[in-house]
Amino acid sequence: MVKPMVQDKGVDHTIDFLKDGYYYFSKRMNEYQEDAVNSRIFGRKLVMLRASEAAELVNDATKFKAEKSISELSTSLLKEENGVFYLADIDDHQEKGWFEEAFSIEKREELESIFRQRWEERMESWKRSPSIDFMTEMEEMWVIAVCNWIGIPIRANNLNQRTTDIQEFVQLFSKYGLNRLKRNQAKNRIEKWLVFLVRQLRAGRIHVDEEKILYHLSWYEDAAGYILPAKEVVQELLLLIRAFVASSRWVVFSQAALLHHPELKERLQRDKGYVDCFMYEVIRYYSVVPFSVAKTKQQFFWKDMFFPKNQLVLFDIYGTNHHTELWADPDNFQPERFLGRLPGMTTNTSDAAQESITMQLMRISLSYLLRTDWVMSDQPLNSQGSEIPARPKNGMRLEFYHETFYEDM
């Protein structure tokens, strides 16, 4: 017997969505006390889903395909770890032929070294600054670090423009919905810049270390023995850049969590096992990328509900990570909830190399955050639900830098 799916009241909910941002989906499903609801946004019919069983459904590649208009939010990238849902980071490029060589243990160690160097430089500069916008500092630092690692040269006089363009490109959604115009303009400028670099490298007009990813990809041969077209190389580079730079938001929200809960700092400094709990709670609580989308490949029934072919489906990551049936007191930040559910920390190099690159960089960044004390001006640190990836609505202005000794992780 076919079970009718709950229908969201009203004709179209675009205005409600733009007002509430990604909180809209949880709000609606909470109102109906359902984990599957029909709705319409931007004139398009969609099904909102949440919770673990729904995650298993939308991860089924036989039933779902990427939604082309926002393929970066594809459910094929949806991951679950220790009960926390999030969109996969750069590690999922391992399906690419060049990934294994480019992301060897040695290359990951080099990435870690570069990030530590950039952190040390920032901390030195902060000693001379009466105040900083932490979000802006992180965005710029991560652009520099990632480009250093990939081998992309950035001139000092172009840094602000490159950072702005990359941040516009990373921002998939704005308060006006799909931020196509500004994002596409920024993407076009980045593509022209990177295509120029690849062509200059191939022509021998610029020198890039042969061990760098830029060099490796520029001369990478496909299965037929042909080097990739310059534009295809650039698309691969953009995937890397976007994934890494978007990950800087986790560090911004790690700092937000420390500012909101300064009592956690002492325990984090003395209990390295608790650090993992903290990082997973940051990912759960803030849900930087709050939903994923896909289209059905075929018609099927799920829990007696009918899904037609080409049905747009949205999986609510934020709502699942704040589901009262999955999490006790989900709207409070409590790293303790992960005690006993995370594997023990390891000092084995080969095991450590398997850690998510995002988690690896979060861990390094947290070790530096725990060395600093800040006074925050009177400002809210609420994220703007209409921005994806999420970020503090009004930035993060911090004052009175003070460095304290902390044993590194």
Tab-separated table of C-alpha atoms in Angstrom:
chain	number	residue	atom	x	y	z
A	1	MET	CA	0.000	0.000	0.000
A	2	VAL	CA	1.367	3.393	-1.011
A	3	LYS	CA	1.925	5.790	1.886
A	4	PRO	CA	1.276	9.446	0.987
A	5	MET	CA	4.214	11.727	1.759
A	6	VAL	CA	3.543	14.771	3.929
A	7	GLN	CA	3.072	17.882	1.772
A	8	ASP	CA	4.468	21.218	2.936
A	9	LYS	CA	1.659	23.769	3.169
A	10	GLY	CA	1.607	26.556	0.600
A	11	VAL	CA	2.426	26.864	-3.096
A	12	ASP	CA	6.110	27.841	-3.049
A	13	HIS	CA	8.487	28.379	-0.118
A	14	THR	CA	11.323	30.335	-1.736
A	15	ILE	CA	10.761	33.365	0.513
A	16	ASP	CA	10.715	31.178	3.639
A	17	PHE	CA	13.905	29.453	2.507
A	18	LEU	CA	15.716	32.746	1.829
A	19	LYS	CA	14.603	34.008	5.237
A	20	ASP	CA	15.524	30.922	7.293
A	21	GLY	CA	18.367	29.562	5.157
A	22	TYR	CA	19.211	25.930	5.619
A	23	TYR	CA	17.439	25.912	8.998
A	24	TYR	CA	14.226	25.964	6.962
A	25	PHE	CA	14.362	22.217	6.225
A	26	SER	CA	14.702	21.144	9.854
A	27	LYS	CA	12.107	23.686	10.892
A	28	ARG	CA	9.581	22.247	8.473
A	29	MET	CA	10.308	18.602	9.282
A	30	ASN	CA	10.151	19.348	13.013
A	31	GLU	CA	6.810	21.051	12.492
A	32	TYR	CA	5.377	17.984	10.787
A	33	GLN	CA	7.341	15.554	12.993
A	34	GLU	CA	8.395	13.738	9.825
A	35	ASP	CA	11.746	12.857	8.260
A	36	ALA	CA	10.357	13.030	4.692
A	37	VAL	CA	8.395	16.063	3.443
A	38	ASN	CA	7.387	17.316	-0.026
A	39	SER	CA	7.989	20.996	-0.736
A	40	ARG	CA	8.668	23.494	-3.502
A	41	ILE	CA	11.510	26.058	-3.621
A	42	PHE	CA	12.517	28.295	-6.552
A	43	GLY	CA	9.580	26.773	-8.398
A	44	ARG	CA	11.056	23.265	-8.168
A	45	LYS	CA	9.416	20.354	-6.413
A	46	LEU	CA	11.698	18.557	-3.984
A	47	VAL	CA	11.599	15.993	-1.213
A	48	MET	CA	13.334	16.849	2.070
A	49	LEU	CA	14.850	13.869	3.887
A	50	ARG	CA	16.869	13.429	7.065
A	51	ALA	CA	18.173	10.780	9.528
A	52	SER	CA	20.393	7.724	9.069
A	53	GLU	CA	18.082	5.588	6.949
A	54	ALA	CA	17.571	8.464	4.523
A	55	ALA	CA	21.360	8.869	4.273
A	56	GLU	CA	21.694	5.229	3.236
A	57	LEU	CA	18.998	5.777	0.614
A	58	VAL	CA	20.491	8.867	-1.033
A	59	ASN	CA	23.946	7.247	-1.026
A	60	ASP	CA	22.609	4.468	-3.264
A	61	ALA	CA	24.222	5.138	-6.659
A	62	THR	CA	21.734	2.798	-8.357
A	63	LYS	CA	18.875	5.096	-7.363
A	64	PHE	CA	20.435	8.572	-7.395
A	65	LYS	CA	22.616	10.779	-9.595
A	66	ALA	CA	24.191	14.189	-9.046
A	67	GLU	CA	22.061	17.279	-9.560
A	68	LYS	CA	23.968	19.186	-12.257
A	69	SER	CA	23.047	22.722	-11.175
A	70	ILE	CA	24.801	22.251	-7.798
A	71	SER	CA	26.855	19.108	-8.305
A	72	GLU	CA	29.251	20.222	-5.538
A	73	LEU	CA	26.476	19.304	-3.075
A	74	SER	CA	25.957	15.845	-4.533
A	75	THR	CA	24.802	13.133	-2.145
A	76	SER	CA	27.494	10.915	-3.677
A	77	LEU	CA	29.917	12.880	-1.466
A	78	LEU	CA	27.876	12.285	1.688
A	79	LYS	CA	29.852	10.641	4.493
A	80	GLU	CA	29.012	9.327	7.939
A	81	GLU	CA	31.590	8.882	10.672
A	82	ASN	CA	30.915	8.302	14.355
A	83	GLY	CA	27.297	9.221	13.737
A	84	VAL	CA	28.210	12.601	12.217
A	85	PHE	CA	27.201	13.417	8.633
A	86	TYR	CA	29.140	15.761	6.368
A	87	LEU	CA	30.121	16.193	2.739
A	88	ALA	CA	33.384	14.438	1.946
A	89	ASP	CA	36.525	16.504	1.686
A	90	ILE	CA	39.518	16.196	-0.602
A	91	ASP	CA	40.216	12.571	0.304
A	92	ASP	CA	37.555	11.462	-2.134
A	93	HIS	CA	39.697	12.517	-5.057
A	94	GLN	CA	41.469	9.206	-4.540
A	95	GLU	CA	39.435	7.830	-7.454
A	96	LYS	CA	41.477	10.068	-9.739
A	97	GLY	CA	44.444	8.422	-11.399
A	98	TRP	CA	46.912	11.040	-10.205
A	99	PHE	CA	45.717	11.138	-6.615
A	100	GLU	CA	47.741	8.290	-5.110
A	101	GLU	CA	51.082	9.727	-6.197
A	102	ALA	CA	50.166	13.330	-5.390
A	103	PHE	CA	48.892	12.449	-1.915
A	104	SER	CA	51.588	10.113	-0.723
A	105	ILE	CA	52.666	10.125	2.925
A	106	GLU	CA	55.561	12.396	1.966
A	107	LYS	CA	53.235	14.884	0.251
A	108	ARG	CA	50.902	14.946	3.249
A	109	GLU	CA	53.858	15.578	5.535
A	110	GLU	CA	54.883	18.434	3.239
A	111	LEU	CA	51.348	19.852	3.451
A	112	GLU	CA	51.482	19.680	7.224
A	113	SER	CA	54.855	21.425	7.261
A	114	ILE	CA	53.598	24.230	5.015
A	115	PHE	CA	50.539	24.789	7.199
A	116	ARG	CA	52.671	24.969	10.309
A	117	GLN	CA	54.940	27.530	8.644
A	118	ARG	CA	51.950	29.667	7.616
A	119	TRP	CA	50.517	29.454	11.134
A	120	GLU	CA	53.824	30.549	12.675
A	121	GLU	CA	53.959	33.534	10.307
A	122	ARG	CA	50.396	34.557	11.145
A	123	MET	CA	50.960	34.324	14.858
A	124	GLU	CA	54.030	36.537	14.595
A	125	SER	CA	52.069	39.141	12.630
A	126	TRP	CA	49.201	39.038	15.155
A	127	LYS	CA	51.597	40.101	17.923
A	128	ARG	CA	51.884	43.437	16.124
A	129	SER	CA	48.149	43.824	15.438
A	130	PRO	CA	45.738	45.394	17.916
A	131	SER	CA	42.874	43.385	16.398
A	132	ILE	CA	42.194	40.982	13.538
A	133	ASP	CA	39.259	39.634	11.561
A	134	PHE	CA	39.952	35.970	12.205
A	135	MET	CA	37.765	34.724	9.360
A	136	THR	CA	39.569	36.903	6.818
A	137	GLU	CA	42.940	35.849	8.249
A	138	MET	CA	42.046	32.164	7.867
A	139	GLU	CA	40.719	32.575	4.341
A	140	GLU	CA	43.920	34.287	3.206
A	141	MET	CA	46.226	31.925	5.083
A	142	TRP	CA	44.605	28.813	3.625
A	143	VAL	CA	44.746	30.192	0.082
A	144	ILE	CA	48.476	30.874	0.502
A	145	ALA	CA	49.171	27.476	2.091
A	146	VAL	CA	47.232	25.464	-0.488
A	147	CYS	CA	48.797	27.319	-3.413
A	148	ASN	CA	52.274	26.839	-1.860
A	149	TRP	CA	51.623	23.132	-1.585
A	150	ILE	CA	50.152	22.698	-5.078
A	151	GLY	CA	52.956	24.801	-6.558
A	152	ILE	CA	50.824	27.715	-7.756
A	153	PRO	CA	52.819	30.958	-7.565
A	154	ILE	CA	50.988	33.972	-6.102
A	155	ARG	CA	52.457	37.454	-6.202
A	156	ALA	CA	52.017	39.634	-3.131
A	157	ASN	CA	50.314	42.384	-5.165
A	158	ASN	CA	47.744	39.855	-6.444
A	159	LEU	CA	47.071	38.065	-3.162
A	160	ASN	CA	43.962	40.048	-2.164
A	161	GLN	CA	42.332	39.590	-5.572
A	162	ARG	CA	43.188	35.871	-5.732
A	163	THR	CA	41.868	35.323	-2.204
A	164	THR	CA	38.652	37.222	-2.959
A	165	ASP	CA	38.088	35.295	-6.201
A	166	ILE	CA	38.755	31.931	-4.589
A	167	GLN	CA	36.408	32.728	-1.679
A	168	GLU	CA	33.660	33.796	-4.112
A	169	PHE	CA	34.195	30.558	-6.024
A	170	VAL	CA	34.045	28.488	-2.824
A	171	GLN	CA	30.765	30.165	-1.772
A	172	LEU	CA	28.098	27.997	-3.415
A	173	PHE	CA	25.124	29.831	-1.930
A	174	SER	CA	24.475	33.382	-0.802
A	175	LYS	CA	21.459	35.024	0.800
A	176	TYR	CA	20.059	35.412	-2.710
A	177	GLY	CA	20.142	31.685	-3.413
A	178	LEU	CA	22.494	30.352	-6.059
A	179	ASN	CA	25.053	33.119	-6.302
A	180	ARG	CA	25.710	32.466	-9.979
A	181	LEU	CA	26.864	35.842	-11.295
A	182	LYS	CA	29.574	36.746	-8.758
A	183	ARG	CA	30.694	33.135	-8.451
A	184	ASN	CA	30.951	32.620	-12.211
A	185	GLN	CA	32.862	35.871	-12.677
A	186	ALA	CA	35.328	34.839	-9.984
A	187	LYS	CA	35.632	31.331	-11.435
A	188	ASN	CA	36.335	32.734	-14.924
A	189	ARG	CA	39.152	34.910	-13.574
A	190	ILE	CA	40.679	31.981	-11.680
A	191	GLU	CA	40.426	29.680	-14.714
A	192	LYS	CA	42.123	32.205	-16.997
A	193	TRP	CA	44.913	32.650	-14.449
A	194	LEU	CA	45.484	28.918	-13.991
A	195	VAL	CA	45.243	28.093	-17.715
A	196	PHE	CA	47.903	30.760	-18.307
A	197	LEU	CA	50.140	29.175	-15.640
A	198	VAL	CA	49.767	25.673	-17.097
A	199	ARG	CA	50.579	26.886	-20.617
A	200	GLN	CA	53.544	28.917	-19.375
A	201	LEU	CA	54.847	25.890	-17.480
A	202	ARG	CA	54.540	23.646	-20.545
A	203	ALA	CA	56.289	26.242	-22.679
A	204	GLY	CA	59.175	26.409	-20.204
A	205	ARG	CA	58.539	30.077	-19.380
A	206	ILE	CA	58.037	29.512	-15.659
A	207	HIS	CA	59.743	27.071	-13.313
A	208	VAL	CA	57.769	24.866	-10.935
A	209	ASP	CA	59.250	22.181	-8.705
A	210	GLU	CA	58.728	18.834	-10.422
A	211	GLU	CA	57.439	17.366	-7.155
A	212	LYS	CA	54.556	19.833	-6.978
A	213	ILE	CA	51.006	18.876	-7.955
A	214	LEU	CA	50.818	21.688	-10.524
A	215	TYR	CA	53.796	20.223	-12.395
A	216	HIS	CA	52.541	16.662	-11.999
A	217	LEU	CA	49.062	17.450	-13.326
A	218	SER	CA	50.330	19.674	-16.132
A	219	TRP	CA	52.241	16.706	-17.577
A	220	TYR	CA	49.882	13.944	-16.467
A	221	GLU	CA	49.033	11.454	-19.244
A	222	ASP	CA	45.642	9.819	-19.657
A	223	ALA	CA	45.115	6.122	-20.416
A	224	ALA	CA	45.797	6.766	-24.109
A	225	GLY	CA	49.152	8.430	-23.378
A	226	TYR	CA	48.050	12.012	-24.062
A	227	ILE	CA	48.665	14.874	-21.665
A	228	LEU	CA	45.480	16.436	-20.323
A	229	PRO	CA	44.151	19.598	-22.010
A	230	ALA	CA	45.038	22.707	-20.021
A	231	LYS	CA	41.388	23.373	-19.154
A	232	GLU	CA	40.978	19.853	-17.791
A	233	VAL	CA	44.079	20.300	-15.625
A	234	VAL	CA	42.566	23.516	-14.302
A	235	GLN	CA	39.275	21.798	-13.417
A	236	GLU	CA	41.201	19.255	-11.327
A	237	LEU	CA	43.108	22.083	-9.625
A	238	LEU	CA	39.862	23.922	-8.874
A	239	LEU	CA	38.437	20.838	-7.180
A	240	LEU	CA	41.492	20.716	-4.938
A	241	ILE	CA	41.468	24.421	-4.170
A	242	ARG	CA	37.749	24.521	-3.413
A	243	ALA	CA	37.847	21.524	-1.079
A	244	PHE	CA	40.857	22.788	0.868
A	245	VAL	CA	39.790	26.411	1.187
A	246	ALA	CA	36.241	25.449	2.213
A	247	SER	CA	37.834	23.419	5.016
A	248	SER	CA	39.128	26.663	6.546
A	249	ARG	CA	35.567	27.242	7.780
A	250	TRP	CA	36.000	24.341	10.227
A	251	VAL	CA	38.881	26.245	11.824
A	252	VAL	CA	36.809	29.426	12.041
A	253	PHE	CA	34.072	27.527	13.860
A	254	SER	CA	36.620	25.762	16.060
A	255	GLN	CA	37.675	29.206	17.220
A	256	ALA	CA	34.022	30.170	17.671
A	257	ALA	CA	33.510	27.092	19.873
A	258	LEU	CA	36.541	28.008	22.010
A	259	LEU	CA	35.257	31.563	22.402
A	260	HIS	CA	31.802	30.336	23.405
A	261	HIS	CA	33.201	27.648	25.713
A	262	PRO	CA	36.515	28.878	27.172
A	263	GLU	CA	36.217	26.281	29.953
A	264	LEU	CA	37.064	23.561	27.393
A	265	LYS	CA	40.495	24.985	26.685
A	266	GLU	CA	42.270	23.584	29.725
A	267	ARG	CA	41.038	20.059	29.094
A	268	LEU	CA	41.963	20.250	25.402
A	269	GLN	CA	45.475	21.318	26.374
A	270	ARG	CA	46.044	18.359	28.689
A	271	ASP	CA	43.866	15.618	27.133
A	272	LYS	CA	44.816	14.845	23.548
A	273	GLY	CA	42.108	12.190	23.279
A	274	TYR	CA	39.505	14.862	24.019
A	275	VAL	CA	40.708	16.803	20.981
A	276	ASP	CA	39.080	14.253	18.665
A	277	CYS	CA	35.785	14.622	20.535
A	278	PHE	CA	36.013	18.389	20.145
A	279	MET	CA	36.676	18.215	16.394
A	280	TYR	CA	33.755	15.864	15.744
A	281	GLU	CA	31.463	18.046	17.824
A	282	VAL	CA	32.522	21.077	15.750
A	283	ILE	CA	31.643	19.169	12.578
A	284	ARG	CA	28.329	17.971	14.022
A	285	TYR	CA	27.251	21.194	15.668
A	286	TYR	CA	28.136	23.684	12.930
A	287	SER	CA	27.494	21.536	9.819
A	288	VAL	CA	29.394	23.900	7.503
A	289	VAL	CA	27.803	22.330	4.399
A	290	PRO	CA	24.262	21.757	5.691
A	291	PHE	CA	22.599	19.701	2.972
A	292	SER	CA	23.252	17.623	-0.128
A	293	VAL	CA	21.110	17.148	-3.221
A	294	ALA	CA	20.512	14.525	-5.882
A	295	LYS	CA	18.016	13.362	-8.496
A	296	THR	CA	16.386	9.966	-8.744
A	297	LYS	CA	17.587	7.815	-11.662
A	298	GLN	CA	14.445	5.729	-11.679
A	299	GLN	CA	11.132	5.416	-9.901
A	300	PHE	CA	11.048	3.346	-6.724
A	301	PHE	CA	9.316	2.878	-3.384
A	302	TRP	CA	10.975	3.596	-0.048
A	303	LYS	CA	9.157	3.015	3.239
A	304	ASP	CA	6.011	2.617	1.090
A	305	MET	CA	6.474	6.158	-0.274
A	306	PHE	CA	6.713	6.614	-4.048
A	307	PHE	CA	9.654	8.448	-5.639
A	308	PRO	CA	9.224	9.204	-9.371
A	309	LYS	CA	12.118	9.399	-11.848
A	310	ASN	CA	14.006	12.746	-11.865
A	311	GLN	CA	12.663	13.683	-8.445
A	312	LEU	CA	14.893	16.271	-6.754
A	313	VAL	CA	15.817	15.082	-3.252
A	314	LEU	CA	17.518	17.117	-0.518
A	315	PHE	CA	19.218	15.382	2.400
A	316	ASP	CA	19.288	17.634	5.466
A	317	ILE	CA	22.777	17.203	6.973
A	318	TYR	CA	22.252	19.928	9.561
A	319	GLY	CA	18.887	18.492	10.585
A	320	THR	CA	20.293	14.977	10.880
A	321	ASN	CA	23.202	16.219	12.997
A	322	HIS	CA	20.650	17.962	15.265
A	323	HIS	CA	18.000	15.242	15.285
A	324	THR	CA	16.579	14.689	18.780
A	325	GLU	CA	16.219	10.947	18.168
A	326	LEU	CA	19.902	10.640	17.231
A	327	TRP	CA	21.493	13.101	19.662
A	328	ALA	CA	20.806	13.998	23.269
A	329	ASP	CA	20.451	17.762	23.730
A	330	PRO	CA	21.558	18.347	20.085
A	331	ASP	CA	21.465	22.161	20.206
A	332	ASN	CA	24.147	22.330	22.883
A	333	PHE	CA	27.858	22.041	22.110
A	334	GLN	CA	29.047	18.998	24.094
A	335	PRO	CA	32.257	17.229	22.970
A	336	GLU	CA	31.727	14.708	25.798
A	337	ARG	CA	29.023	13.031	23.727
A	338	PHE	CA	31.805	11.387	21.690
A	339	LEU	CA	33.684	9.913	24.642
A	340	GLY	CA	33.766	6.160	24.184
A	341	ARG	CA	32.553	6.270	20.590
A	342	LEU	CA	35.832	7.322	18.953
A	343	PRO	CA	38.778	4.979	18.356
A	344	GLY	CA	41.880	5.714	20.403
A	345	MET	CA	44.477	8.112	19.079
A	346	THR	CA	47.417	6.584	17.275
A	347	THR	CA	51.031	7.559	16.920
A	348	ASN	CA	51.603	5.059	14.131
A	349	THR	CA	52.676	6.955	11.013
A	350	SER	CA	50.912	4.697	8.535
A	351	ASP	CA	47.661	4.871	10.529
A	352	ALA	CA	47.922	8.632	10.931
A	353	ALA	CA	48.354	8.967	7.164
A	354	GLN	CA	44.877	7.489	6.729
A	355	GLU	CA	43.263	10.289	8.727
A	356	SER	CA	41.069	12.647	6.777
A	357	ILE	CA	43.119	15.544	5.434
A	358	THR	CA	40.487	17.924	6.773
A	359	MET	CA	40.806	16.394	10.242
A	360	GLN	CA	44.592	16.511	9.960
A	361	LEU	CA	44.552	20.247	9.207
A	362	MET	CA	41.905	20.911	11.873
A	363	ARG	CA	44.139	19.170	14.418
A	364	ILE	CA	47.165	21.292	13.447
A	365	SER	CA	45.096	24.476	13.536
A	366	LEU	CA	43.593	23.649	16.915
A	367	SER	CA	47.074	23.200	18.386
A	368	TYR	CA	47.779	26.836	17.432
A	369	LEU	CA	44.387	28.110	18.589
A	370	LEU	CA	45.076	26.629	22.023
A	371	ARG	CA	48.216	28.756	22.247
A	372	THR	CA	46.272	31.995	21.914
A	373	ASP	CA	43.964	34.044	24.100
A	374	TRP	CA	41.628	36.644	22.655
A	375	VAL	CA	39.116	39.194	23.807
A	376	MET	CA	36.171	39.274	21.440
A	377	SER	CA	34.281	42.491	20.879
A	378	ASP	CA	30.561	42.374	21.610
A	379	GLN	CA	29.325	40.609	18.498
A	380	PRO	CA	27.200	37.555	17.688
A	381	LEU	CA	28.975	34.572	16.163
A	382	ASN	CA	25.871	33.083	14.622
A	383	SER	CA	26.323	31.547	11.213
A	384	GLN	CA	24.210	32.835	8.367
A	385	GLY	CA	21.950	29.982	7.320
A	386	SER	CA	21.661	31.334	3.796
A	387	GLU	CA	25.406	31.003	3.129
A	388	ILE	CA	26.988	27.714	2.045
A	389	PRO	CA	29.615	26.882	3.191
A	390	ALA	CA	28.456	28.500	6.430
A	391	ARG	CA	30.457	31.268	8.094
A	392	PRO	CA	29.888	33.746	10.922
A	393	LYS	CA	27.415	36.331	9.689
A	394	ASN	CA	29.416	39.355	10.870
A	395	GLY	CA	32.941	37.978	10.639
A	396	MET	CA	34.999	37.409	13.767
A	397	ARG	CA	36.767	40.486	15.146
A	398	LEU	CA	39.290	39.503	17.841
A	399	GLU	CA	41.482	41.705	20.041
A	400	PHE	CA	44.307	41.442	22.577
A	401	TYR	CA	46.509	38.679	21.304
A	402	HIS	CA	48.473	36.703	23.889
A	403	GLU	CA	50.454	33.549	23.212
A	404	THR	CA	50.768	30.838	25.853
A	405	PHE	CA	52.940	27.737	25.850
A	406	TYR	CA	51.201	24.620	24.640
A	407	GLU	CA	52.658	21.253	23.753
A	408	ASP	CA	51.888	20.591	20.095
A	409	MET	CA	49.642	17.738	18.961
